[in-house]
Short mmCIF file of C-alpha atoms and ligand atoms in Angstrom, two decimals:
data_model
loop_
_atom_site.label_atom_id
_atom_site.label_comp_id
_atom_site.label_asym_id
_atom_site.label_seq_id
_atom_site.Cartn_x
_atom_site.Cartn_y
_atom_site.Cartn_z
CA MET A 1 -15.02 16.70 -30.99
CA GLU A 2 -16.76 18.25 -27.78
CA LEU A 3 -14.52 16.76 -24.99
CA SER A 4 -13.56 19.92 -23.22
CA ARG A 5 -16.49 20.53 -21.16
CA ARG A 6 -15.62 17.41 -18.99
CA ASN A 7 -11.98 17.04 -19.67
CA PHE A 8 -9.99 16.70 -16.73
CA LEU A 9 -6.64 18.21 -17.87
CA TYR A 10 -3.61 17.85 -16.38
CA SER A 11 -1.77 20.97 -17.32
CA SER A 12 -0.50 21.10 -13.34
CA LEU A 13 0.64 17.41 -13.43
CA SER A 14 2.99 18.00 -16.06
CA ILE A 15 5.81 15.21 -15.67
CA SER A 16 8.71 17.77 -15.91
CA THR A 17 8.18 18.56 -12.26
CA LEU A 18 9.49 15.05 -11.47
CA ALA A 19 12.83 15.01 -13.68
CA MET A 20 13.71 17.46 -10.94
CA THR A 21 13.86 15.98 -8.59
CA ASN A 22 1.18 -15.33 2.27
CA SER A 23 0.88 -17.30 2.34
CA PHE A 24 -0.70 -19.08 -0.63
CA ALA A 25 -2.17 -22.34 -1.27
CA SER A 26 0.81 -24.63 -1.36
CA VAL A 27 -0.97 -27.08 -3.35
CA ILE A 28 0.04 -27.25 -6.94
CA GLU A 29 -2.57 -28.28 -9.31
CA LYS A 30 -1.27 -29.77 -12.47
CA VAL A 31 -3.46 -28.81 -15.32
CA ASP A 32 -3.87 -32.02 -17.69
CA SER A 33 -6.11 -33.54 -20.05
CA THR A 34 -8.16 -34.46 -16.69
CA PHE A 35 -8.65 -30.88 -16.12
CA SER A 36 -12.47 -30.56 -15.65
CA PRO A 37 -13.66 -26.77 -15.54
CA ASP A 38 -16.38 -25.48 -13.34
CA VAL A 39 -16.55 -21.94 -15.48
CA ILE A 40 -15.74 -21.86 -19.07
CA ILE A 41 -15.70 -18.27 -20.81
CA GLU A 42 -14.51 -16.82 -24.06
CA LEU A 43 -12.76 -13.22 -24.29
CA THR A 44 -12.33 -12.20 -27.97
CA ALA A 45 -10.09 -9.06 -28.55
CA GLN A 46 -12.01 -6.87 -31.51
CA GLU A 47 -12.25 -3.63 -32.87
CA ASN A 48 -15.11 -1.89 -31.15
CA ARG A 49 -17.20 1.20 -31.67
CA VAL A 50 -17.98 2.91 -28.09
CA SER A 51 -20.12 6.20 -27.95
CA LEU A 52 -17.92 8.00 -25.24
CA THR A 53 -20.14 11.34 -25.60
CA SER A 54 -23.36 11.97 -27.46
CA ASP A 55 -21.35 13.70 -30.39
CA PHE A 56 -19.36 11.29 -31.29
CA SER A 57 -17.97 7.49 -31.48
CA THR A 58 -14.63 5.98 -31.00
CA MET A 59 -13.23 2.75 -32.47
CA LEU A 60 -10.77 0.99 -30.25
CA TRP A 61 -10.21 -2.35 -29.17
CA SER A 62 -12.16 -4.60 -26.49
CA TYR A 63 -12.43 -7.67 -24.91
CA LYS A 64 -15.84 -8.95 -25.55
CA GLY A 65 -17.11 -11.77 -23.39
CA ARG A 66 -19.52 -15.22 -23.40
CA LEU A 67 -20.41 -16.98 -20.59
CA ILE A 68 -19.91 -21.26 -22.02
CA LYS A 69 -20.43 -22.72 -18.47
CA GLY A 70 -21.09 -21.48 -14.86
CA PRO A 71 -22.85 -19.00 -13.05
CA GLN A 72 -24.53 -16.17 -14.54
CA ASP A 73 -22.58 -13.49 -12.49
CA THR A 74 -19.38 -14.60 -13.87
CA LEU A 75 -19.36 -11.86 -16.50
CA SER A 76 -20.81 -8.50 -16.00
CA GLU A 77 -20.35 -5.83 -18.44
CA ILE A 78 -20.16 -2.57 -17.85
CA LYS A 79 -22.48 -0.25 -20.05
CA GLY A 80 -20.91 2.25 -22.35
CA SER A 81 -17.43 1.35 -21.50
CA TYR A 82 -14.77 0.16 -23.60
CA LEU A 83 -13.58 -2.04 -20.78
CA GLY A 84 -14.08 -6.26 -20.99
CA PRO A 85 -16.39 -7.55 -19.12
CA SER A 86 -15.66 -7.73 -15.00
CA LEU A 87 -15.02 -11.42 -14.25
CA GLN A 88 -15.67 -12.90 -10.81
CA PHE A 89 -14.64 -16.32 -9.77
CA ASN A 90 -13.97 -17.99 -5.98
CA THR A 91 -11.10 -19.09 -4.64
CA GLY A 92 -10.60 -22.87 -5.88
CA ASP A 93 -12.30 -22.35 -9.22
CA LYS A 94 -11.18 -24.38 -12.15
CA VAL A 95 -11.46 -21.80 -15.00
CA LYS A 96 -11.17 -22.33 -18.73
CA ILE A 97 -10.89 -19.27 -20.43
CA ILE A 98 -10.75 -19.36 -24.33
CA PHE A 99 -8.71 -16.11 -25.85
CA ARG A 100 -9.73 -15.58 -29.26
CA ASN A 101 -7.47 -12.82 -31.13
CA LYS A 102 -9.42 -10.67 -33.87
CA LEU A 103 -7.22 -7.80 -33.57
CA PRO A 104 -5.01 -6.68 -36.84
CA GLU A 105 -1.86 -8.17 -34.79
CA SER A 106 -0.47 -10.75 -32.26
CA SER A 107 -1.69 -10.40 -28.43
CA ILE A 108 -2.00 -12.67 -25.54
CA ILE A 109 -3.72 -12.02 -22.08
CA HIS A 110 -1.88 -11.86 -18.78
CA TRP A 111 -4.10 -12.54 -15.86
CA HIS A 112 -2.47 -9.76 -13.39
CA GLY A 113 -1.47 -10.78 -10.02
CA LEU A 114 -2.87 -14.08 -10.23
CA ASP A 115 -0.69 -17.18 -9.47
CA VAL A 116 -0.61 -19.46 -12.33
CA SER A 117 1.64 -21.99 -14.55
CA HIS A 118 3.97 -20.22 -16.99
CA GLU A 119 1.70 -21.64 -19.80
CA ASN A 120 -1.39 -19.80 -17.99
CA ASP A 121 0.71 -16.38 -17.58
CA GLY A 122 0.44 -14.72 -20.92
CA HIS A 123 4.06 -14.85 -21.38
CA PRO A 124 5.03 -12.97 -25.05
CA HIS A 125 6.27 -16.38 -25.87
CA PHE A 126 2.59 -17.35 -26.43
CA ALA A 127 1.35 -14.42 -28.21
CA VAL A 128 -1.22 -15.60 -30.78
CA ASN A 129 -1.50 -14.29 -34.42
CA THR A 130 -4.80 -12.63 -35.87
CA GLY A 131 -7.28 -15.17 -36.32
CA GLU A 132 -5.87 -17.47 -33.78
CA SER A 133 -7.12 -18.51 -30.15
CA TYR A 134 -5.20 -19.56 -27.14
CA GLU A 135 -6.88 -21.92 -23.78
CA TYR A 136 -6.12 -21.34 -20.60
CA ASN A 137 -6.88 -23.71 -18.14
CA PHE A 138 -5.95 -22.80 -14.16
CA VAL A 139 -7.23 -23.07 -10.55
CA VAL A 140 -7.87 -19.44 -8.86
CA GLN A 141 -5.30 -20.12 -6.30
CA ASN A 142 -5.08 -16.34 -5.06
CA ARG A 143 -6.74 -15.05 -2.12
CA ALA A 144 -10.16 -12.83 -2.47
CA GLY A 145 -9.00 -9.43 -4.12
CA MET A 146 -9.42 -7.00 -7.33
CA TYR A 147 -7.18 -8.33 -9.80
CA TRP A 148 -7.16 -7.57 -13.46
CA TYR A 149 -6.29 -8.98 -17.06
CA HIS A 150 -4.56 -7.23 -20.03
CA PRO A 151 -2.55 -7.90 -23.10
CA HIS A 152 1.03 -8.82 -22.66
CA PRO A 153 2.69 -9.10 -26.10
CA HIS A 154 6.41 -7.92 -26.26
CA GLY A 155 6.66 -4.32 -27.72
CA ARG A 156 2.94 -3.94 -28.11
CA THR A 157 1.44 -4.00 -24.68
CA GLY A 158 1.21 -0.22 -24.24
CA LYS A 159 -0.59 0.14 -27.38
CA GLN A 160 -2.87 -2.54 -27.10
CA VAL A 161 -3.99 -1.41 -23.43
CA PHE A 162 -4.24 2.36 -24.52
CA ASN A 163 -6.55 1.25 -27.20
CA GLY A 164 -8.89 -0.41 -24.48
CA LEU A 165 -7.70 -3.88 -23.80
CA ALA A 166 -7.98 -4.51 -20.12
CA GLY A 167 -10.91 -5.86 -17.40
CA LEU A 168 -11.33 -6.45 -13.47
CA PHE A 169 -10.80 -10.05 -12.70
CA ILE A 170 -12.55 -10.20 -8.98
CA VAL A 171 -11.79 -13.14 -6.65
CA ARG A 172 -14.18 -13.79 -3.78
CA ASP A 173 -13.23 -16.40 -0.81
CA GLN A 174 -14.80 -17.73 2.41
CA VAL A 175 -12.66 -15.16 4.54
CA GLU A 176 -13.86 -12.51 2.99
CA LYS A 177 -17.66 -13.55 2.82
CA LYS A 178 -17.46 -14.00 6.74
CA LEU A 179 -16.36 -10.63 7.16
CA THR A 180 -19.13 -8.20 7.31
CA LEU A 181 -18.02 -5.74 4.60
CA PRO A 182 -19.93 -3.59 2.74
CA ASN A 183 -21.45 -5.61 -0.08
CA ASN A 184 -24.04 -5.26 -3.35
CA ASP A 185 -24.92 -1.74 -4.14
CA GLN A 186 -22.50 -0.47 -1.49
CA GLU A 187 -19.26 -2.15 -3.19
CA MET A 188 -17.83 -0.18 -5.88
CA ASN A 189 -14.92 -0.83 -8.25
CA PHE A 190 -13.30 2.15 -10.29
CA VAL A 191 -10.76 1.50 -12.88
CA PHE A 192 -8.73 4.96 -13.69
CA GLN A 193 -7.03 5.54 -16.88
CA ASP A 194 -5.90 8.69 -18.74
CA ARG A 195 -6.51 8.98 -22.67
CA LEU A 196 -5.93 11.44 -25.27
CA PHE A 197 -8.01 11.54 -28.59
CA ASP A 198 -7.48 13.08 -31.59
CA LYS A 199 -9.71 15.76 -33.28
CA GLN A 200 -11.68 12.83 -34.78
CA GLY A 201 -12.46 11.49 -31.32
CA ASN A 202 -10.28 8.00 -31.89
CA ILE A 203 -7.63 7.08 -29.30
CA ASP A 204 -4.23 9.10 -30.18
CA TYR A 205 -1.75 6.77 -29.04
CA ARG A 206 1.86 8.66 -28.32
CA PRO A 207 4.42 6.68 -26.50
CA THR A 208 7.47 8.36 -25.44
CA MET A 209 10.53 7.49 -22.94
CA MET A 210 8.01 8.92 -20.27
CA GLY A 211 5.41 6.64 -21.33
CA ALA A 212 2.01 7.16 -22.80
CA HIS A 213 -0.03 10.04 -21.33
CA GLY A 214 -3.78 11.38 -21.94
CA ASN A 215 -5.36 14.61 -20.82
CA VAL A 216 -8.90 13.08 -20.41
CA LEU A 217 -9.38 10.98 -17.38
CA MET A 218 -11.85 7.91 -18.11
CA VAL A 219 -13.24 5.81 -14.99
CA ASN A 220 -14.25 2.49 -15.83
CA GLY A 221 -13.72 3.01 -19.39
CA LYS A 222 -15.92 6.30 -19.67
CA ILE A 223 -15.15 9.97 -19.52
CA ALA A 224 -14.69 10.95 -15.90
CA GLY A 225 -17.19 13.36 -14.06
CA GLU A 226 -20.37 11.99 -13.51
CA THR A 227 -21.12 12.41 -9.81
CA ILE A 228 -21.97 9.20 -8.29
CA SER A 229 -25.02 9.13 -5.80
CA VAL A 230 -24.36 7.04 -2.64
CA LYS A 231 -26.64 6.16 0.17
CA GLN A 232 -26.24 7.23 4.35
CA GLY A 233 -24.15 4.49 4.66
CA THR A 234 -20.72 2.87 4.49
CA TYR A 235 -19.41 1.79 1.01
CA ARG A 236 -16.12 -0.42 -0.08
CA ILE A 237 -14.65 1.35 -2.84
CA ARG A 238 -11.60 -0.29 -4.64
CA ILE A 239 -9.56 1.41 -7.43
CA LEU A 240 -7.12 -0.15 -10.08
CA ASN A 241 -4.70 2.20 -11.52
CA GLY A 242 -5.04 1.09 -14.94
CA CYS A 243 -3.20 4.01 -16.85
CA ASN A 244 -0.36 3.21 -18.68
CA ALA A 245 2.41 5.74 -17.23
CA ARG A 246 0.13 7.82 -14.84
CA VAL A 247 0.61 7.59 -11.13
CA PHE A 248 -2.06 9.50 -8.96
CA ASN A 249 -1.49 11.07 -5.77
CA LEU A 250 -4.88 10.65 -4.01
CA ALA A 251 -6.39 12.23 -1.09
CA LEU A 252 -10.34 12.84 0.42
CA SER A 253 -11.69 16.33 -0.13
CA ASN A 254 -12.64 16.65 3.36
CA GLY A 255 -9.40 15.77 4.87
CA LEU A 256 -10.74 13.01 6.34
CA LYS A 257 -8.36 9.90 6.66
CA ILE A 258 -9.15 7.08 4.41
CA SER A 259 -9.56 3.51 6.11
CA GLN A 260 -7.74 1.09 3.54
CA ILE A 261 -8.55 -2.52 3.73
CA GLY A 262 -6.78 -3.99 1.07
CA SER A 263 -4.22 -3.77 -1.63
CA ASP A 264 -3.13 -5.48 -4.80
CA GLY A 265 -3.31 -9.01 -3.20
CA GLY A 266 -6.62 -8.74 -1.22
CA LEU A 267 -7.49 -7.78 2.38
CA LEU A 268 -4.65 -6.36 4.71
CA GLU A 269 -4.69 -7.84 8.35
CA LYS A 270 -5.90 -4.69 9.99
CA VAL A 271 -6.93 -1.41 8.76
CA ASN A 272 -4.37 1.04 7.76
CA GLU A 273 -5.09 4.80 7.48
CA LEU A 274 -4.02 6.93 4.16
CA GLU A 275 -3.82 10.71 3.79
CA LEU A 276 -2.47 11.46 0.60
CA PHE A 277 -1.16 8.30 -1.00
CA TYR A 278 0.37 6.97 -4.69
CA LEU A 279 -1.50 4.64 -7.06
CA ALA A 280 0.78 3.65 -9.37
CA PRO A 281 -0.08 1.86 -12.71
CA SER A 282 -1.60 -1.63 -11.75
CA GLU A 283 -1.77 -1.01 -8.07
CA ARG A 284 -4.87 -1.47 -6.49
CA VAL A 285 -6.31 -0.08 -3.34
CA ASP A 286 -9.49 -0.88 -1.31
CA PHE A 287 -11.40 1.49 1.64
CA LEU A 288 -14.11 2.02 3.01
CA LEU A 289 -15.73 5.18 3.12
CA ASP A 290 -18.48 6.05 5.88
CA PHE A 291 -21.05 8.40 4.49
CA SER A 292 -23.61 7.61 7.28
CA GLU A 293 -23.30 10.82 9.09
CA MET A 294 -23.38 12.97 6.36
CA LYS A 295 -26.68 14.81 5.21
CA THR A 296 -28.27 14.73 1.75
CA GLY A 297 -26.76 16.67 -0.61
CA GLU A 298 -23.34 16.85 0.89
CA LYS A 299 -20.48 16.27 -1.58
CA VAL A 300 -17.08 14.44 -1.05
CA SER A 301 -14.72 13.83 -3.50
CA LEU A 302 -11.33 12.01 -3.89
CA ASP A 303 -8.65 14.49 -5.32
CA MET A 304 -5.71 13.89 -7.55
CA TYR A 305 -2.78 15.76 -6.30
CA ASN A 306 0.80 16.76 -8.14
CA LEU A 307 3.02 13.91 -7.14
CA SER A 308 5.33 16.01 -4.74
CA ALA A 309 2.28 17.84 -3.37
CA LYS A 310 1.10 18.41 -0.03
CA LEU A 311 -2.61 18.15 1.44
CA GLY A 312 -4.04 21.34 0.82
CA ASP A 313 -2.01 22.02 -2.48
CA ASP A 314 -3.83 22.70 -5.56
CA SER A 315 -6.06 19.28 -6.53
CA HIS A 316 -8.27 18.31 -9.05
CA PRO A 317 -11.38 15.98 -8.35
CA VAL A 318 -11.28 12.17 -9.98
CA LEU A 319 -14.47 11.06 -8.16
CA GLU A 320 -17.12 12.87 -6.91
CA PHE A 321 -19.98 11.40 -4.32
CA GLU A 322 -23.14 13.14 -3.36
CA VAL A 323 -25.31 11.76 -0.42
CA ASN A 324 -28.91 11.01 -1.32
CA ASN A 325 -31.76 10.98 1.20
CA LEU A 326 -31.59 6.97 1.34
CA LYS A 327 -30.31 5.24 4.36
CA GLY A 328 -27.86 2.48 3.43
CA GLU A 329 -26.35 -0.42 5.77
CA ARG A 330 -23.85 1.01 8.21
CA PHE A 331 -20.66 -1.38 8.64
CA SER A 332 -17.71 -1.07 11.13
CA ILE A 333 -14.26 -1.96 10.37
CA PRO A 334 -13.19 -5.62 11.59
CA GLU A 335 -10.78 -5.70 14.32
CA THR A 336 -8.81 -8.29 12.20
CA LEU A 337 -9.44 -8.60 8.36
CA ALA A 338 -7.61 -11.29 6.60
CA PRO A 339 -4.47 -12.72 8.14
CA TYR A 340 -1.78 -13.61 5.90
CA LYS A 341 1.68 -15.18 6.56
CA LYS A 342 4.39 -12.72 7.20
CA LEU A 343 7.78 -13.35 5.53
CA LYS A 344 10.84 -12.82 7.51
CA ARG A 345 14.21 -11.57 6.48
CA SER A 346 15.56 -14.83 8.22
CA GLU A 347 13.41 -17.12 5.89
CA ALA A 348 15.30 -16.06 2.67
CA VAL A 349 17.93 -18.08 1.16
CA ASN A 350 19.86 -14.99 0.34
CA ASN A 351 19.19 -12.45 3.46
CA ILE A 352 22.90 -11.83 3.64
CA ASN A 353 23.38 -11.50 -0.32
CA ILE A 354 20.41 -9.40 -1.57
CA LYS A 355 19.71 -9.58 -5.38
CA LYS A 356 20.28 -6.18 -6.54
CA PHE A 357 18.29 -4.45 -9.57
CA GLU A 358 18.98 -1.21 -10.30
CA LEU A 359 16.49 0.56 -12.92
CA VAL A 360 18.48 2.54 -15.62
CA MET A 361 18.52 4.24 -18.87
CA ALA A 362 21.30 2.42 -21.11
CA HIS A 363 22.63 3.77 -23.57
CA GLY A 364 21.41 2.32 -27.20
CA LYS A 365 18.76 -0.21 -25.03
CA GLY A 366 16.29 2.27 -23.99
CA TRP A 367 15.21 1.29 -19.99
CA THR A 368 16.34 -1.63 -18.52
CA ILE A 369 17.06 -3.33 -15.60
CA ASN A 370 20.41 -3.67 -14.57
CA GLY A 371 21.38 -2.48 -17.73
CA GLN A 372 19.70 -4.97 -19.69
CA GLY A 373 16.66 -4.95 -21.71
CA TYR A 374 13.86 -8.04 -22.76
CA GLU A 375 15.47 -11.01 -24.16
CA ALA A 376 13.23 -13.60 -25.27
CA ASP A 377 14.75 -16.53 -23.80
CA ARG A 378 17.08 -15.33 -22.02
CA TYR A 379 17.87 -14.98 -18.18
CA GLU A 380 21.26 -14.42 -16.15
CA ASP A 381 22.55 -16.75 -13.19
CA TYR A 382 20.75 -14.44 -10.55
CA GLU A 383 17.39 -14.45 -12.53
CA ILE A 384 17.21 -18.29 -11.94
CA ILE A 385 15.57 -19.43 -8.30
CA ASN A 386 15.28 -22.61 -6.85
CA PHE A 387 11.75 -23.91 -6.07
CA GLY A 388 10.56 -23.43 -2.79
CA ASP A 389 13.04 -20.68 -2.16
CA THR A 390 12.07 -17.10 -0.61
CA GLU A 391 14.40 -14.54 -1.80
CA ILE A 392 14.98 -10.91 -0.91
CA TRP A 393 15.29 -8.65 -4.16
CA GLU A 394 16.22 -4.75 -4.11
CA PHE A 395 15.01 -2.29 -6.43
CA TYR A 396 16.98 0.90 -6.76
CA ASN A 397 15.52 3.96 -8.97
CA PRO A 398 18.31 6.62 -9.65
CA THR A 399 16.14 7.78 -12.50
CA GLY A 400 14.12 10.78 -12.64
CA MET A 401 10.99 8.96 -12.91
CA PRO A 402 8.46 7.03 -11.04
CA HIS A 403 8.91 3.04 -11.97
CA PRO A 404 6.12 0.95 -10.63
CA MET A 405 7.80 -2.86 -10.86
CA HIS A 406 5.63 -5.54 -11.15
CA ILE A 407 6.75 -9.52 -10.58
CA HIS A 408 4.46 -12.33 -12.28
CA GLY A 409 3.65 -15.15 -9.79
CA THR A 410 3.08 -15.11 -5.79
CA PRO A 411 2.45 -12.18 -4.25
CA PHE A 412 5.31 -10.20 -2.29
CA GLN A 413 5.74 -8.40 0.82
CA ILE A 414 7.47 -4.86 1.30
CA LEU A 415 10.43 -5.38 3.75
CA SER A 416 12.01 -1.84 3.37
CA ARG A 417 11.79 1.47 1.68
CA THR A 418 14.17 4.18 1.62
CA SER A 419 12.97 7.74 -0.06
CA VAL A 420 14.82 11.17 -0.75
CA GLY A 421 13.09 14.04 -1.74
CA PRO A 422 9.13 14.97 -1.54
CA PHE A 423 7.91 11.27 -2.78
CA LYS A 424 5.86 9.99 0.30
CA GLY A 425 3.07 7.82 0.41
CA SER A 426 3.54 4.58 -1.58
CA LEU A 427 1.15 1.80 -0.87
CA ASP A 428 3.43 -0.62 1.07
CA GLU A 429 0.99 -2.68 3.14
CA GLY A 430 -0.11 -6.17 2.64
CA LEU A 431 0.47 -8.35 -0.15
CA LYS A 432 1.83 -6.88 -3.35
CA ASP A 433 2.17 -7.70 -6.85
CA THR A 434 3.42 -4.23 -8.05
CA VAL A 435 5.87 -1.74 -5.92
CA LEU A 436 6.01 1.69 -6.58
CA LEU A 437 9.60 3.21 -6.79
CA MET A 438 9.68 7.23 -6.84
CA PRO A 439 12.55 8.93 -8.05
CA GLY A 440 15.48 7.89 -5.47
CA ASP A 441 13.61 5.20 -3.66
CA ARG A 442 15.11 1.89 -2.57
CA VAL A 443 13.09 -0.77 -1.75
CA GLN A 444 13.49 -4.06 -0.20
CA ILE A 445 10.73 -6.99 -1.17
CA ILE A 446 10.61 -10.78 -0.06
CA LYS A 447 8.97 -13.20 -2.17
CA GLU A 448 8.26 -17.22 -1.76
CA PHE A 449 8.75 -19.08 -5.19
CA ASN A 450 7.05 -21.93 -4.33
CA THR A 451 3.99 -22.48 -6.64
CA PHE A 452 5.16 -22.96 -10.17
CA LYS A 453 8.19 -23.75 -11.90
CA GLY A 454 9.24 -22.30 -15.12
CA VAL A 455 9.82 -18.99 -16.66
CA PHE A 456 7.77 -15.59 -15.44
CA LEU A 457 8.36 -11.98 -16.10
CA TYR A 458 9.47 -8.84 -14.15
CA HIS A 459 9.24 -5.78 -15.28
CA CYS A 460 8.04 -2.08 -15.23
CA HIS A 461 4.58 -1.45 -15.16
CA ASN A 462 4.89 1.80 -16.98
CA LEU A 463 4.03 0.01 -19.80
CA GLU A 464 6.19 1.68 -22.29
CA HIS A 465 9.15 0.97 -20.30
CA GLU A 466 7.97 -2.02 -20.25
CA ASP A 467 8.16 -2.33 -24.36
CA PHE A 468 10.98 -0.36 -24.58
CA SER A 469 12.61 -2.76 -22.59
CA MET A 470 12.45 -2.53 -19.02
CA MET A 471 11.57 -6.32 -18.42
CA ARG A 472 13.57 -9.52 -17.78
CA ASN A 473 12.53 -13.35 -17.35
CA TYR A 474 13.16 -14.95 -14.17
CA LYS A 475 13.36 -18.82 -14.20
CA ILE A 476 12.11 -21.02 -11.15
CA VAL A 477 13.58 -24.40 -11.57
CU1 LIG B 1 9.46 2.49 -15.56
#
């Protein structure tokens, strides 16, 4: 296959270098037979043939969307991409989503970052077989932000995502609308993924204890390398790391700082300046880039670095922008973006007895949390939480690999981080649903468990770690 021209080869990014070293709506909507949805969509997971280059087509798996009820802009397809449609909702929307499984194996969808009930969260327990369907009914409670959806059956999440199953889930709200942020064609969303292809051009999924990696960079479900033409104006750019296992280390080519305005759980309270930053699997970053003072033909790229690199070291472009001769709108960054309730240590019921989670490889069990892998209907005493409580959890990573830890349910906030070695640059500001633990990192997070009772998951979002089997239940009672 003819991929090499546009290939992004990551030889300098080999993993061996690593081995060295809110506030939420408190209203709980009961979903019952009287639930009357504002928006109804159908998402079918099925085989899909996509032409990723002019030379060959690739058979993979995609979500196909269909709008049954609601605004036309609820679903937008990305032409030529294997990604599912980008979904768009407003906070407060009552949503029904019918998932149809036409894959040759069982599956279920998880709405990543959304605060929904146990039945709507895509727990592996609810996976449906080939030919079956699953109906989700929930109210979108989250703030405006970039969330996403992907499969979550136990043991096969990595394979299904690598085969193409994923899509964006954008939430809008009034707070965001009142801020004058770049919009329409000056707002751009990107999904970064790496993929491996075989000689026939088909997806080559190779899970290892390090995770599944690719040597071709995909942006929005297409092979990367296209230069993006931008007007002389300010752009809002959001990126999801949709890779199974790859952590990106990113910076701008012109040495300018990045004005971060949002994170996993939507807008920050105030702009945060970033230089070289990590974007781990499932993390999102939201920032403004100002091309207003640039000349026609000028280029700026977002470059990726080795995980232990410093600015100025070798890097490869991931996204390249070229300024055209059109005048775009110019925006300044609002002094206050979107405030949220800051959780204090003293609010946690366990502030003198912090729960500890050690991320380790256990003999005969693979990747674990505190020495324990996933057990379908099991949780330990320390994994039971009283409804309404706020807790502090401490994750510690004594291994030589990064572990992006994702906790389902309400978003959390990062209280503290201690790092050793060269690994600096985690995205810790704002409301988070995933926290990156680089080798040696110790991180404390604080989280409210106050919206839904039931069983939820926390796990590593290196999808091969999750599958084998760095995932556990926690139960809110
Ligand atoms: Cu991991």
